[in-house]
Coordinates of C-alpha atoms in Angstrom, one line a residue:
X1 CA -7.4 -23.0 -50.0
X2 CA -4.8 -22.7 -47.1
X3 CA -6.3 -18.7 -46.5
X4 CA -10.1 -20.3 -46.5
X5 CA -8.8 -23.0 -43.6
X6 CA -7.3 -20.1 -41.9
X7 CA -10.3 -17.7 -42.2
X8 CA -12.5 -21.6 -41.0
X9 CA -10.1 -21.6 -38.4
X10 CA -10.2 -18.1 -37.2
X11 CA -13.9 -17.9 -37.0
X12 CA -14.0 -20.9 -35.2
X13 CA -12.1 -19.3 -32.9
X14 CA -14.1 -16.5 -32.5
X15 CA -17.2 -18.6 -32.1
X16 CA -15.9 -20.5 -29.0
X17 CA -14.7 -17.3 -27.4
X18 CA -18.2 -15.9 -27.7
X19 CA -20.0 -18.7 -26.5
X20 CA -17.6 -19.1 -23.4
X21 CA -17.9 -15.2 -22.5
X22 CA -21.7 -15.2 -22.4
X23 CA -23.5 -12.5 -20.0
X24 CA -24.3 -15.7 -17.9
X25 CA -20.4 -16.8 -17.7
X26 CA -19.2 -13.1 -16.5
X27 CA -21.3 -12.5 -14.2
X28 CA -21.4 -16.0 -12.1
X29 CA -17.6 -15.8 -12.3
X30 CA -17.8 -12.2 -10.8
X31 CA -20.5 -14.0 -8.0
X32 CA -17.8 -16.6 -7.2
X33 CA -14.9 -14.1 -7.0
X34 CA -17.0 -11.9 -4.7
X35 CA -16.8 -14.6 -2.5
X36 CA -13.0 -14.6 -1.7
X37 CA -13.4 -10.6 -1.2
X38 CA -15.9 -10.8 1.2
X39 CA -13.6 -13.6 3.2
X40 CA -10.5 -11.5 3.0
X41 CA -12.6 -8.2 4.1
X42 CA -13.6 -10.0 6.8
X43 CA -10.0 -11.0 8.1
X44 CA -9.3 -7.0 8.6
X45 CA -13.3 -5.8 9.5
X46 CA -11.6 -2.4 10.5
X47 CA -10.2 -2.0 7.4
X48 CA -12.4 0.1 4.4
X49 CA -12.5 -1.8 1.2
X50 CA -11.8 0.3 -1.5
X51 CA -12.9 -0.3 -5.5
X52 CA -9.9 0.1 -8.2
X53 CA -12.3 1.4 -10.9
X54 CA -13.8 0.8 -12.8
X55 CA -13.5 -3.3 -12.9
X56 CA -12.6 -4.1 -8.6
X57 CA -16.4 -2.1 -8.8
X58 CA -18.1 -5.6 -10.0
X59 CA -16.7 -7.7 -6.9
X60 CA -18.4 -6.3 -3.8
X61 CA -21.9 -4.9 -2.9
X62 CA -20.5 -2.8 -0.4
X63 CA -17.7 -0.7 -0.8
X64 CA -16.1 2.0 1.7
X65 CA -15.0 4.3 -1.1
X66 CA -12.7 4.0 -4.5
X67 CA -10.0 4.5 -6.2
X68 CA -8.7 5.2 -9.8
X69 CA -4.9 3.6 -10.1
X70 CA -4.4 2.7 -13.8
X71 CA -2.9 -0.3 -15.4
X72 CA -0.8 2.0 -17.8
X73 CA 0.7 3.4 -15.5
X74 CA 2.4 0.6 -14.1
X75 CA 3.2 -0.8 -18.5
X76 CA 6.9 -2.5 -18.6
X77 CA 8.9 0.9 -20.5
X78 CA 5.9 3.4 -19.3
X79 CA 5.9 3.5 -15.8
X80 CA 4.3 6.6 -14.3
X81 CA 3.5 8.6 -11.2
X82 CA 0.5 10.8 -12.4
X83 CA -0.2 13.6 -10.5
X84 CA -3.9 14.2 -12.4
X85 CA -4.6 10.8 -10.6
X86 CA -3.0 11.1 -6.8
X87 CA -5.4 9.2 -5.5
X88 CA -5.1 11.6 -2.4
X89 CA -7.8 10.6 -0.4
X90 CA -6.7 6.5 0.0
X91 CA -3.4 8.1 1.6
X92 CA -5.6 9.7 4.5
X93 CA -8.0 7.4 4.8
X94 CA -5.4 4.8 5.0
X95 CA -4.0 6.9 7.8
X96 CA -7.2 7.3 9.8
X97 CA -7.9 3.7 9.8
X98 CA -4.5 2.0 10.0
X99 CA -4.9 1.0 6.3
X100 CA -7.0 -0.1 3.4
X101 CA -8.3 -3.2 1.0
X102 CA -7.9 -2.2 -2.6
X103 CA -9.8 -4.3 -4.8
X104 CA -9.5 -5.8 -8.7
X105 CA -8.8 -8.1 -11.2
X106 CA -6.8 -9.5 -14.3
X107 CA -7.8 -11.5 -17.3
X108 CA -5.9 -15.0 -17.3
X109 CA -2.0 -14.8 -17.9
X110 CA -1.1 -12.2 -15.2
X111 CA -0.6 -13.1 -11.7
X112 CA -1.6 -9.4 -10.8
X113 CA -2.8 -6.7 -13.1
X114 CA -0.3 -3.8 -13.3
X115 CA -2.1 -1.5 -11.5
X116 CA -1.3 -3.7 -8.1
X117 CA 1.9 -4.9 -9.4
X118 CA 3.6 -1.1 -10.1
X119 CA 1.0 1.6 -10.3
X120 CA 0.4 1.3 -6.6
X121 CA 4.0 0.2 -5.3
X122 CA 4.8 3.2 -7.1
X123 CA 2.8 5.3 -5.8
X124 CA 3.5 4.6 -2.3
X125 CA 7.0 4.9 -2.5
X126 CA 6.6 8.4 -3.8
X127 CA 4.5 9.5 -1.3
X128 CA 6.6 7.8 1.3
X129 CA 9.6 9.6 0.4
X130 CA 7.9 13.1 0.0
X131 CA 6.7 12.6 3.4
X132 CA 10.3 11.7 4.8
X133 CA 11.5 14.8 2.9
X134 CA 9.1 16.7 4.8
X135 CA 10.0 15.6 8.0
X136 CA 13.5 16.1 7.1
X137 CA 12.9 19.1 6.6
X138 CA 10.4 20.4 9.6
X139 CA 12.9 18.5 12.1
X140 CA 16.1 20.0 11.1
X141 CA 19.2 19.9 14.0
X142 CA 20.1 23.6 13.0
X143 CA 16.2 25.1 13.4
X144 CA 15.8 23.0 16.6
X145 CA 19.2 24.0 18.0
X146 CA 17.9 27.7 17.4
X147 CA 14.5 27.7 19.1
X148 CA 15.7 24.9 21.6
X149 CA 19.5 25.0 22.4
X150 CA 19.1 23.0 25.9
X151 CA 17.3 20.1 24.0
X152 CA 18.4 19.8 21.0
X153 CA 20.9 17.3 20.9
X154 CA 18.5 15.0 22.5
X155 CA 15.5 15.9 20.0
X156 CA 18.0 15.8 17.0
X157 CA 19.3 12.6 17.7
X158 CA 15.7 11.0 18.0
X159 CA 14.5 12.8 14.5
X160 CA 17.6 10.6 12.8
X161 CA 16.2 8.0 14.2
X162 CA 12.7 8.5 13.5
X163 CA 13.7 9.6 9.6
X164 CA 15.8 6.1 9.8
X165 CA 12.9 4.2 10.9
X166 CA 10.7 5.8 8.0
X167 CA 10.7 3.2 5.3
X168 CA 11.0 4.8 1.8
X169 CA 12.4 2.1 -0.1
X170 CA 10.5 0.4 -3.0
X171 CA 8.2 -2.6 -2.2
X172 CA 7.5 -4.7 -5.6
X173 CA 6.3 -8.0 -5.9
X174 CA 9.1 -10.5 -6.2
X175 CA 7.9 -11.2 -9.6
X176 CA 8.5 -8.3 -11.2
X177 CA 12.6 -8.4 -12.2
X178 CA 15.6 -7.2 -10.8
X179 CA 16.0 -5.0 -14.0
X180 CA 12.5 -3.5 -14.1
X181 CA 13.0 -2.7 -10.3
X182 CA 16.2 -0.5 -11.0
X183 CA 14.8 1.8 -14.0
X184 CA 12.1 2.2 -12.0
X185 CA 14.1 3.2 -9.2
X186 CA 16.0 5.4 -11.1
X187 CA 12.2 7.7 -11.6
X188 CA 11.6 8.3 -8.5
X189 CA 13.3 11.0 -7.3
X190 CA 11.8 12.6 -10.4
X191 CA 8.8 11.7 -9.5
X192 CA 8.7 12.7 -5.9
X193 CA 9.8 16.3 -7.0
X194 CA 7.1 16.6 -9.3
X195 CA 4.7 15.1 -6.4
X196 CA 6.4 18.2 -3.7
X197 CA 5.7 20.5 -6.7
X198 CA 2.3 19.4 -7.7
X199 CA 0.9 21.8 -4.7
X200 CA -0.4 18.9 -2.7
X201 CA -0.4 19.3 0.9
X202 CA 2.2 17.3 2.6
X203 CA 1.9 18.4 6.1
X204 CA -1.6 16.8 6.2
X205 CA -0.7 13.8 4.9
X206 CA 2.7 13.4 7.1
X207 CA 0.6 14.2 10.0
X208 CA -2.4 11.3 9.3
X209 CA 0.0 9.3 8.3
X210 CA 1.7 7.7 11.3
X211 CA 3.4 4.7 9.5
X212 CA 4.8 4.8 5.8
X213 CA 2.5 3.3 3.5
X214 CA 3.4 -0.2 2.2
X215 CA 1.5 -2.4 -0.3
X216 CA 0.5 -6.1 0.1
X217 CA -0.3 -8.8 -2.7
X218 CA -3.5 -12.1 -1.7
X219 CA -4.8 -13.8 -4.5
X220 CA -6.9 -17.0 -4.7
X221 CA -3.4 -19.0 -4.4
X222 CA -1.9 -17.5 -1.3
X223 CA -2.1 -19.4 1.5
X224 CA -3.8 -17.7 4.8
X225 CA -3.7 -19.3 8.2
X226 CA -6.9 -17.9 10.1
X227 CA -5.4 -18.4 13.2
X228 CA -2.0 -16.7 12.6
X229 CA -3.7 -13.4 10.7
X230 CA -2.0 -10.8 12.2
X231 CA -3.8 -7.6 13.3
X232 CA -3.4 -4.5 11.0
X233 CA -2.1 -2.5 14.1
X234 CA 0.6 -4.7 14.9
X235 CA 2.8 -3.6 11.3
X236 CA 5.6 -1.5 11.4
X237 CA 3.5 0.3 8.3
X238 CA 0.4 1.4 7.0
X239 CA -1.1 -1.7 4.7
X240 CA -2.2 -1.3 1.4
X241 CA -3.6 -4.6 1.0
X242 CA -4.1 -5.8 -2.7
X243 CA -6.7 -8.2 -3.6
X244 CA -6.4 -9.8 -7.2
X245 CA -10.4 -11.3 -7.1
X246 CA -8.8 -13.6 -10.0
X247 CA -8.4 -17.0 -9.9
X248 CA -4.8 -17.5 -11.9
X249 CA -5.3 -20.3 -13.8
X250 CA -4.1 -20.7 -16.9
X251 CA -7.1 -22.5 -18.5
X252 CA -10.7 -22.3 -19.2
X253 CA -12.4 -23.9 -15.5
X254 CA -15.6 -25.7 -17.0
X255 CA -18.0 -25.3 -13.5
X256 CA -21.2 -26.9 -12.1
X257 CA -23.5 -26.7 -9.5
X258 CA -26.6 -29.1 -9.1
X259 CA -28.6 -27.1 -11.4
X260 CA -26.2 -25.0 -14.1
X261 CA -22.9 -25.8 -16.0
X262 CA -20.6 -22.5 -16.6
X263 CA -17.3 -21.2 -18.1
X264 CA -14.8 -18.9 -15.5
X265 CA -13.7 -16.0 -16.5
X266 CA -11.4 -14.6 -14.6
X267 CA -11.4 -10.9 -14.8
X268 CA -14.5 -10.9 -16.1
X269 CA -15.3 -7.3 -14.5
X270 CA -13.1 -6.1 -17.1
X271 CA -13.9 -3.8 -20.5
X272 CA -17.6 -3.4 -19.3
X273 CA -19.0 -1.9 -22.8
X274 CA -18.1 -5.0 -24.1
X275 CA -20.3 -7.3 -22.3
X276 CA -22.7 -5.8 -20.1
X277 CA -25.3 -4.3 -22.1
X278 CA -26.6 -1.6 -19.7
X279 CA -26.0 -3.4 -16.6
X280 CA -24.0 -1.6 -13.7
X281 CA -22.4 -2.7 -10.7
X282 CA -25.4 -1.8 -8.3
X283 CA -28.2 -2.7 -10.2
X284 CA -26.4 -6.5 -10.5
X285 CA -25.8 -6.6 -6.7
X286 CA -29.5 -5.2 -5.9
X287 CA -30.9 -8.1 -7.8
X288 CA -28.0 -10.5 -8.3
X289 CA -29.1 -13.8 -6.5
X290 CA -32.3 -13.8 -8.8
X291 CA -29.9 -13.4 -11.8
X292 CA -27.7 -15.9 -11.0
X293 CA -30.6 -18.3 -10.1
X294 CA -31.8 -17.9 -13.2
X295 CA -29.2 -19.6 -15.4
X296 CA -27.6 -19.5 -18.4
X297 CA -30.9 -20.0 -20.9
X298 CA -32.6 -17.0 -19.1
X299 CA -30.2 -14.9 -17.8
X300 CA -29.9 -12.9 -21.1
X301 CA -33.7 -12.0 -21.2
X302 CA -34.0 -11.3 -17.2
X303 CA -31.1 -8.8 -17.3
X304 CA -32.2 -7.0 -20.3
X305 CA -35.4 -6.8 -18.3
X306 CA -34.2 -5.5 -15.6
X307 CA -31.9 -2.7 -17.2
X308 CA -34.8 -1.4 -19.6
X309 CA -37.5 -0.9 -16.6
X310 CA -34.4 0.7 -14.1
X311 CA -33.8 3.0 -17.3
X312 CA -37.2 4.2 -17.6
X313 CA -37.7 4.1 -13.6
X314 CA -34.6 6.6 -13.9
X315 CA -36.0 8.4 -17.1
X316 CA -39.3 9.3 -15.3
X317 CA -37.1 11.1 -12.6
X318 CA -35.1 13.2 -14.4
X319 CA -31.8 10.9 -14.6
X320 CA -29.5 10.4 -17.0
X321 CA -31.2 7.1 -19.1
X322 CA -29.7 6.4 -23.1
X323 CA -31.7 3.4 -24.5
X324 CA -29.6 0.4 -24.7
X325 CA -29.7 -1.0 -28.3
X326 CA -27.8 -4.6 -28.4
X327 CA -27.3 -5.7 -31.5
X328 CA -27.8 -9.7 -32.2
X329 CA -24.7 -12.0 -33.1
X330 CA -24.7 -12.9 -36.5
X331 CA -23.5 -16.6 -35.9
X332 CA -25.6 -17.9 -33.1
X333 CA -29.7 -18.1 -33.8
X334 CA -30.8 -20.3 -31.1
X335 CA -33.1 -18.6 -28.7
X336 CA -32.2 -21.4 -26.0
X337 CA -28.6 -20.9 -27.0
X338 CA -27.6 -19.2 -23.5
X339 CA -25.0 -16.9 -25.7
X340 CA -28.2 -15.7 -27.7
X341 CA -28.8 -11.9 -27.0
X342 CA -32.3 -10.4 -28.0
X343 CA -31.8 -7.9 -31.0
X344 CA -34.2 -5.1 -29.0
X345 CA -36.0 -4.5 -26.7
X346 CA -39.9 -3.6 -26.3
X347 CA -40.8 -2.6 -22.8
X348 CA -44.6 -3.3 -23.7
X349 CA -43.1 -6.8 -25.1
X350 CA -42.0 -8.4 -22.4
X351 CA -43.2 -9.9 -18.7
X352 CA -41.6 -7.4 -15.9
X353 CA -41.5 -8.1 -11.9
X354 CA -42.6 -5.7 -10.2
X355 CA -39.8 -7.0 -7.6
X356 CA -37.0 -5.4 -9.4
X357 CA -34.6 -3.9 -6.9
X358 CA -33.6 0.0 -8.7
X359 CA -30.5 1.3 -9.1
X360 CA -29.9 4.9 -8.2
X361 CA -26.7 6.9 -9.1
X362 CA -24.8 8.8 -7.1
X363 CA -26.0 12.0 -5.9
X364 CA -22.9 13.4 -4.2
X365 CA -22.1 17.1 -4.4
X366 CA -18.3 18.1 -3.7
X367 CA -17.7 21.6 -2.2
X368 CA -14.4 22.9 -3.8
X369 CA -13.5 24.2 -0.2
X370 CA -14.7 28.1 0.1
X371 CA -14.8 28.6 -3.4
X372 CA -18.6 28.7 -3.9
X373 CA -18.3 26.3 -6.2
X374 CA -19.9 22.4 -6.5
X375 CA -19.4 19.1 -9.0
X376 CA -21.5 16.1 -9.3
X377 CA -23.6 14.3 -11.0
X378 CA -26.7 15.1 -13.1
X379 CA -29.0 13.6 -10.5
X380 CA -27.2 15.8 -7.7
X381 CA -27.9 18.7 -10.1
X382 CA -31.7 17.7 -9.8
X383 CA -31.7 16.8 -6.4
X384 CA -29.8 19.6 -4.7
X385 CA -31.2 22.2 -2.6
X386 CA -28.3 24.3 -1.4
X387 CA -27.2 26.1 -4.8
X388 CA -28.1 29.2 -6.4
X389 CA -27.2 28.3 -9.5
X390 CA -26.9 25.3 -11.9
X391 CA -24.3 24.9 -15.5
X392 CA -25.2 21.2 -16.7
X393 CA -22.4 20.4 -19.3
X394 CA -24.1 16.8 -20.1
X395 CA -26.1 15.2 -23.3
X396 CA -29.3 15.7 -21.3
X397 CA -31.1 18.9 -19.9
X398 CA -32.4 18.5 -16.3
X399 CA -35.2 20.1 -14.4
X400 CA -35.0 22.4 -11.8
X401 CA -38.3 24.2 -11.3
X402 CA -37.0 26.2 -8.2
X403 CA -34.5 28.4 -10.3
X404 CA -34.6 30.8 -12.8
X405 CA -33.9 30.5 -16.6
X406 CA -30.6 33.2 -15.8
X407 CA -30.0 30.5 -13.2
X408 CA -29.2 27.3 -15.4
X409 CA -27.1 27.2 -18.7
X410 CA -27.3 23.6 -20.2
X411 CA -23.9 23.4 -22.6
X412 CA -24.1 19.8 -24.0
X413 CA -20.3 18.6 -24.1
X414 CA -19.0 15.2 -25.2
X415 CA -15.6 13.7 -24.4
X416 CA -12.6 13.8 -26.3
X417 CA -12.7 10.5 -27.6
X418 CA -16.4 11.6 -29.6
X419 CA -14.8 15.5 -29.9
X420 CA -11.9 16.7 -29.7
X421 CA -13.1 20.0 -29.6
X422 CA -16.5 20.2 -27.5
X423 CA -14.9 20.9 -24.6
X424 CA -12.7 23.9 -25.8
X425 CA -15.8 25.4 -27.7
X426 CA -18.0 26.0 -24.8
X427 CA -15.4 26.8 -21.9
X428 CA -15.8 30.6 -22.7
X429 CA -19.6 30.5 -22.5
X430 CA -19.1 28.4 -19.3
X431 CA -16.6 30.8 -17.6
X432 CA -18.5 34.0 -18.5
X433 CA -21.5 32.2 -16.7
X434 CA -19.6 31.3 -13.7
X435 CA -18.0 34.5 -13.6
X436 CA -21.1 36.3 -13.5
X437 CA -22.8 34.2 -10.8
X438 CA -19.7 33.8 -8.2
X439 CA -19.6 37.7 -9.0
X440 CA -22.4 38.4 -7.3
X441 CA -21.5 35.6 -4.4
X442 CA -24.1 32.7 -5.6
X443 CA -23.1 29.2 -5.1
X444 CA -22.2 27.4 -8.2
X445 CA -22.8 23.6 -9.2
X446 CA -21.2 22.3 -12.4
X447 CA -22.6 19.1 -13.5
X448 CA -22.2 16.2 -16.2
X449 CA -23.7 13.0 -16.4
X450 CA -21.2 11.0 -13.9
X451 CA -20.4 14.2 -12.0
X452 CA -16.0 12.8 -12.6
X453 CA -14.7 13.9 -16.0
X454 CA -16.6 16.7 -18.0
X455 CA -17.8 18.8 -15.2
X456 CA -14.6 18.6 -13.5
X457 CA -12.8 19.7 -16.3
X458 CA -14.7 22.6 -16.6
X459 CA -14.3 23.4 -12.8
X460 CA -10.8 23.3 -13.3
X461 CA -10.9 25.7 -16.5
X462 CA -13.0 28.4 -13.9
X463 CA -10.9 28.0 -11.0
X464 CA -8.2 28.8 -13.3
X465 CA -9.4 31.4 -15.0
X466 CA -11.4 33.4 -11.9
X467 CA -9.2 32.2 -8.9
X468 CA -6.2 33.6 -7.6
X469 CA -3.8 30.8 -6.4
X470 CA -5.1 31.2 -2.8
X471 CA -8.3 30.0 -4.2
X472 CA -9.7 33.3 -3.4
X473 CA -12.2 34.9 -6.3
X474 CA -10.3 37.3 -8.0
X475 CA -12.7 37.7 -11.1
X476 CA -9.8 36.7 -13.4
X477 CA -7.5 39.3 -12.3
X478 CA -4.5 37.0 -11.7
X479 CA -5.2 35.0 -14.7
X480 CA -4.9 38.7 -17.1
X481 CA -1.3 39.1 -15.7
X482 CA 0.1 35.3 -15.2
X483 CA 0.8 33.2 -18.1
X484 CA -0.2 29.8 -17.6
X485 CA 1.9 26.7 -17.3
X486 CA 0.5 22.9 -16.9
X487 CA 2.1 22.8 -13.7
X488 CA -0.2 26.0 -12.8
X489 CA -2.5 24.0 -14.4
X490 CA -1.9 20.7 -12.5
X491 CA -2.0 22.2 -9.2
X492 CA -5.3 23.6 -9.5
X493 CA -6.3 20.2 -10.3
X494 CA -4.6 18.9 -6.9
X495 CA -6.7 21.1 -5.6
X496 CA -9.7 20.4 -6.9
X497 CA -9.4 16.4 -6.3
X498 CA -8.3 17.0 -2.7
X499 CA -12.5 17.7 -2.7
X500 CA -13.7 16.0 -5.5
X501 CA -12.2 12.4 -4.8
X502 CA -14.2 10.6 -7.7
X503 CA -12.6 13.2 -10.4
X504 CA -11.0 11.1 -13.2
X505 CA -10.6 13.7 -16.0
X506 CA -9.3 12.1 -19.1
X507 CA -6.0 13.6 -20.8
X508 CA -7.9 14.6 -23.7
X509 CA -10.4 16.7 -22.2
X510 CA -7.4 18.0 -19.9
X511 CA -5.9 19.3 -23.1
X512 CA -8.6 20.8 -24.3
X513 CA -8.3 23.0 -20.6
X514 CA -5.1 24.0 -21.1
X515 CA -5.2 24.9 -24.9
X516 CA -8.0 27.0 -23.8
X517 CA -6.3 28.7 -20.9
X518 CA -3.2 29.4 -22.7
X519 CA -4.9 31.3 -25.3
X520 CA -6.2 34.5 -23.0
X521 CA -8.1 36.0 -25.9
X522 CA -10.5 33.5 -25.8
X523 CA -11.1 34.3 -22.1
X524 CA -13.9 37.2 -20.2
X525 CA -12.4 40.3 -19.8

């Protein structure tokens, strides 16, 4: 009896949940916390605004750029500086423009998710203090007192000061404990070494970055006085400004407006399988004032509406568009329930605007400096002109009438968490095509469905493999006499992402790289 009021209890549980976390609920909270981004964008309008993905993409329609800083990497006990994800392109283009706004949220019970709290603090620091090591070491007394002995003195004196002047310390919230603060302290010079050793290049970034970079926490609760906002030029640093979109409260808000009721949910950009059925950030923003207007008992039918006519308006171009199959939720049966979801969808079923605002995915190429060689997207793939040559490593073929059959190899890979072993199966067929194409001096663009994970992975596996470590095509030659380590490994990655700035390879697939490169019997000869 007690286990069957437990079990009553539990599903009860479950029941409320759903019906507070309906489509309707998430996205209206995301409207609402949209609003406090676009009024803290608008205190610093010189400032870019930057995306944490993948959830700080739901709370803007317009953002400069993004960024990939991961909540697990700032974990009590797993702290990390992750060199696969340096994020190297929010350092200079915090430096060109005096700063940045970085973007996200956090589910209820956190001030600040981790990734603002540590990840980024972190990340700072470490690039702070490789930077003062560089100028340490570019402004030494003894090398100046050599090519400069009538100065030097002078010029010494004023690099202690600058070095003095160039914060490196560790900025962390003041919620985050003494204790916590100190072991992490104790990483960094670890970290920074690995950072100098990483292959990155420091001189750039010590010479765009004027200022040492230092992070800066708004939320809902902090208190702002328009008329005492001080200008972004007038810090003794470079601002990483952190926006938590969340509103902090501990408890379920219960919201109105003249026509709707409506749970918060804060963070509710969060886990986006979960919840949005086939909806993406820019196909919400294109049409989200008619989806909001339509309220709760509607929302669910509009949006499903919407996502099956943009994926056959993408299908009939060549895109990359899987059918979205929802399945219903066995404890709720009211169709004017506004939790209900419909069970499928016919598009010759259901009433269509024509007024639907489409969402189109990104079609950015990345050059991999003089390599010859391009990543992106599956729609870039279709869409590009300037390539000679095409290897689609995505679920879906593409067509490219203006090439040859020699000219496109389709290799259908998965990731890690579907294979473990798709990737590593077709890297030999993929580097024997690249190596006969950049051979004969073609251009080469490696694609997968979202252009960051996949087909970068398989860049990295070619640069490897055909590259010498100038970057300069050696058709494998230094690969046949160098045994590689994953710090060879990981700088040809830095290299890569100092082009490709939306590359987020995931550790599994960057596993499957390495366990094919260290085995060089499975490589061309």
């Amino acid at each position: 009896m007690e286990e069957e009021a437990k079990l009553s209890i539990y599903r009860a549980a479950r029941t409320i949940k759903r019906r507070d976390n309906t489509l309707y609920n998430a996205l209206r909270s995301i409207y609402d916390d949209s609003i406090f981004v676009g009024e803290i964008a608008q205190l610093w309008p010189d400032l870019p605004l930057l995306a944490n993905l993948r959830c700080g993409l739901w709370y803007s329609p317009k953002f400069h750029s993004t960024c990939y800083f991961k909540s697990t990497d700032g974990h009590t006990n797993n702290w990390s500086f992750n060199t696969s994800r340096l994020n190297l392109h929010v350092a200079h283009l915090a430096g060109q423009k005096g700063g940045c706004i970085v973007v996200d949220s956090t589910r209820k019970g956190k001030r600040f998710p981790d990734s603002m709290s540590k990840t980024i603090p972190i990340w700072a620091c470490v690039f702070n203090r490789a930077i003062a090591n560089h100028r340490r070491r570019t402004q030494d007394p003894a090398k100046l007192m050599e090519e400069e002995p009538h100065t030097s003195d002078e010029h010494a004196e004023n690099t202690r000061q600058t070095n003095d002047e160039w914060d490196s310390s560790l900025h962390l919230p003041l919620w985050v404990s003494k204790t916590e603060k100190a072991s992490i302290e104790d990483r960094l010079e670890e970290w920074t070494k690995e950072l100098e050793s990483s292959g990155v290049d420091i001189p750039s970034l010590a010479s765009c970055l004027k200022k040492p970079l230092r992070p800066l926490w708004i939320s809902q609760k902090s208190v702002i006085w328009l008329n005492e906002v001080p200008d972004h030029d007038s810090w003794d640093f470079t601002p990483i400004i952190l926006v938590n979109t969340s509103s902090s409260t501990g408890l379920i808000q219960h919201r109105a407006t003249s026509e709707f009721s409506w749970n918060y949910i804060p963070g509710a950009g969060d886990d986006e399988e979960s919840w949005a059925r086939g909806l993406v950030p820019e196909l919400f923003w294109n049409n989200a004032y008619d989806i909001i207007n339509s309220g709760p008992n509607v929302c669910n039918q509009k949006m499903a509406n919407m996502v099956e006519k943009d994926r056959v308006y993408r299908a009939q171009r060549g895109q990359n568009a899987p059918q979205i199959t929802v399945k219903p939720q066995k404890s709720l049966h009211s169709t004017t329930d506004p939790s209900y979801v419909e069970p499928a969808l016919s598009l010759d079923s259901r009433d269509i605007k024509n007024d639907i605002q489409f969402s189109e995915a990104d079609s950015t190429v990345y050059w991999l400096g003089a390599t010859y060689i391009a990543v992106g997207s599956a729609l870039a793939a279709a869409n590009t002109l300037f390539v000679d040559c095409i290897l689609n490593c995505g679920q879906n073929s593409i067509s490219v009438d203006r090439l040859n059959a020699k000219a496109y190899l389709h290799l259908p890979m998965v990731s890690s968490k579907f294979d473990r072993f798709s990737l590593r199966s077709n890297l030999e067929s993929a580097v024997n095509f690249a190596k006969l194409n950049l051979g004969k001096g073609k251009r080469l663009l490696v694609c997968c469905h979202d252009g960051e994970d996949i087909s970068v992975c398989v860049c990295l596996a070619i640069l490897t493999a055909l590259f010498d470590e100038g970057g300069t095509f050696d058709d494998g030659k230094f690969f046949s006499q160098t045994h590689i380590t994953k710090l060879d490994m990981r700088r040809r990655l830095v290299f890569l992402c100092r082009f490709a700035t939306r590359a987020r390879p995931s550790r599994g697939n960057l596993k499957q790289v390495f366990s094919f490169l260290s085995r060089g019997d499975n490589l061309p000869s």
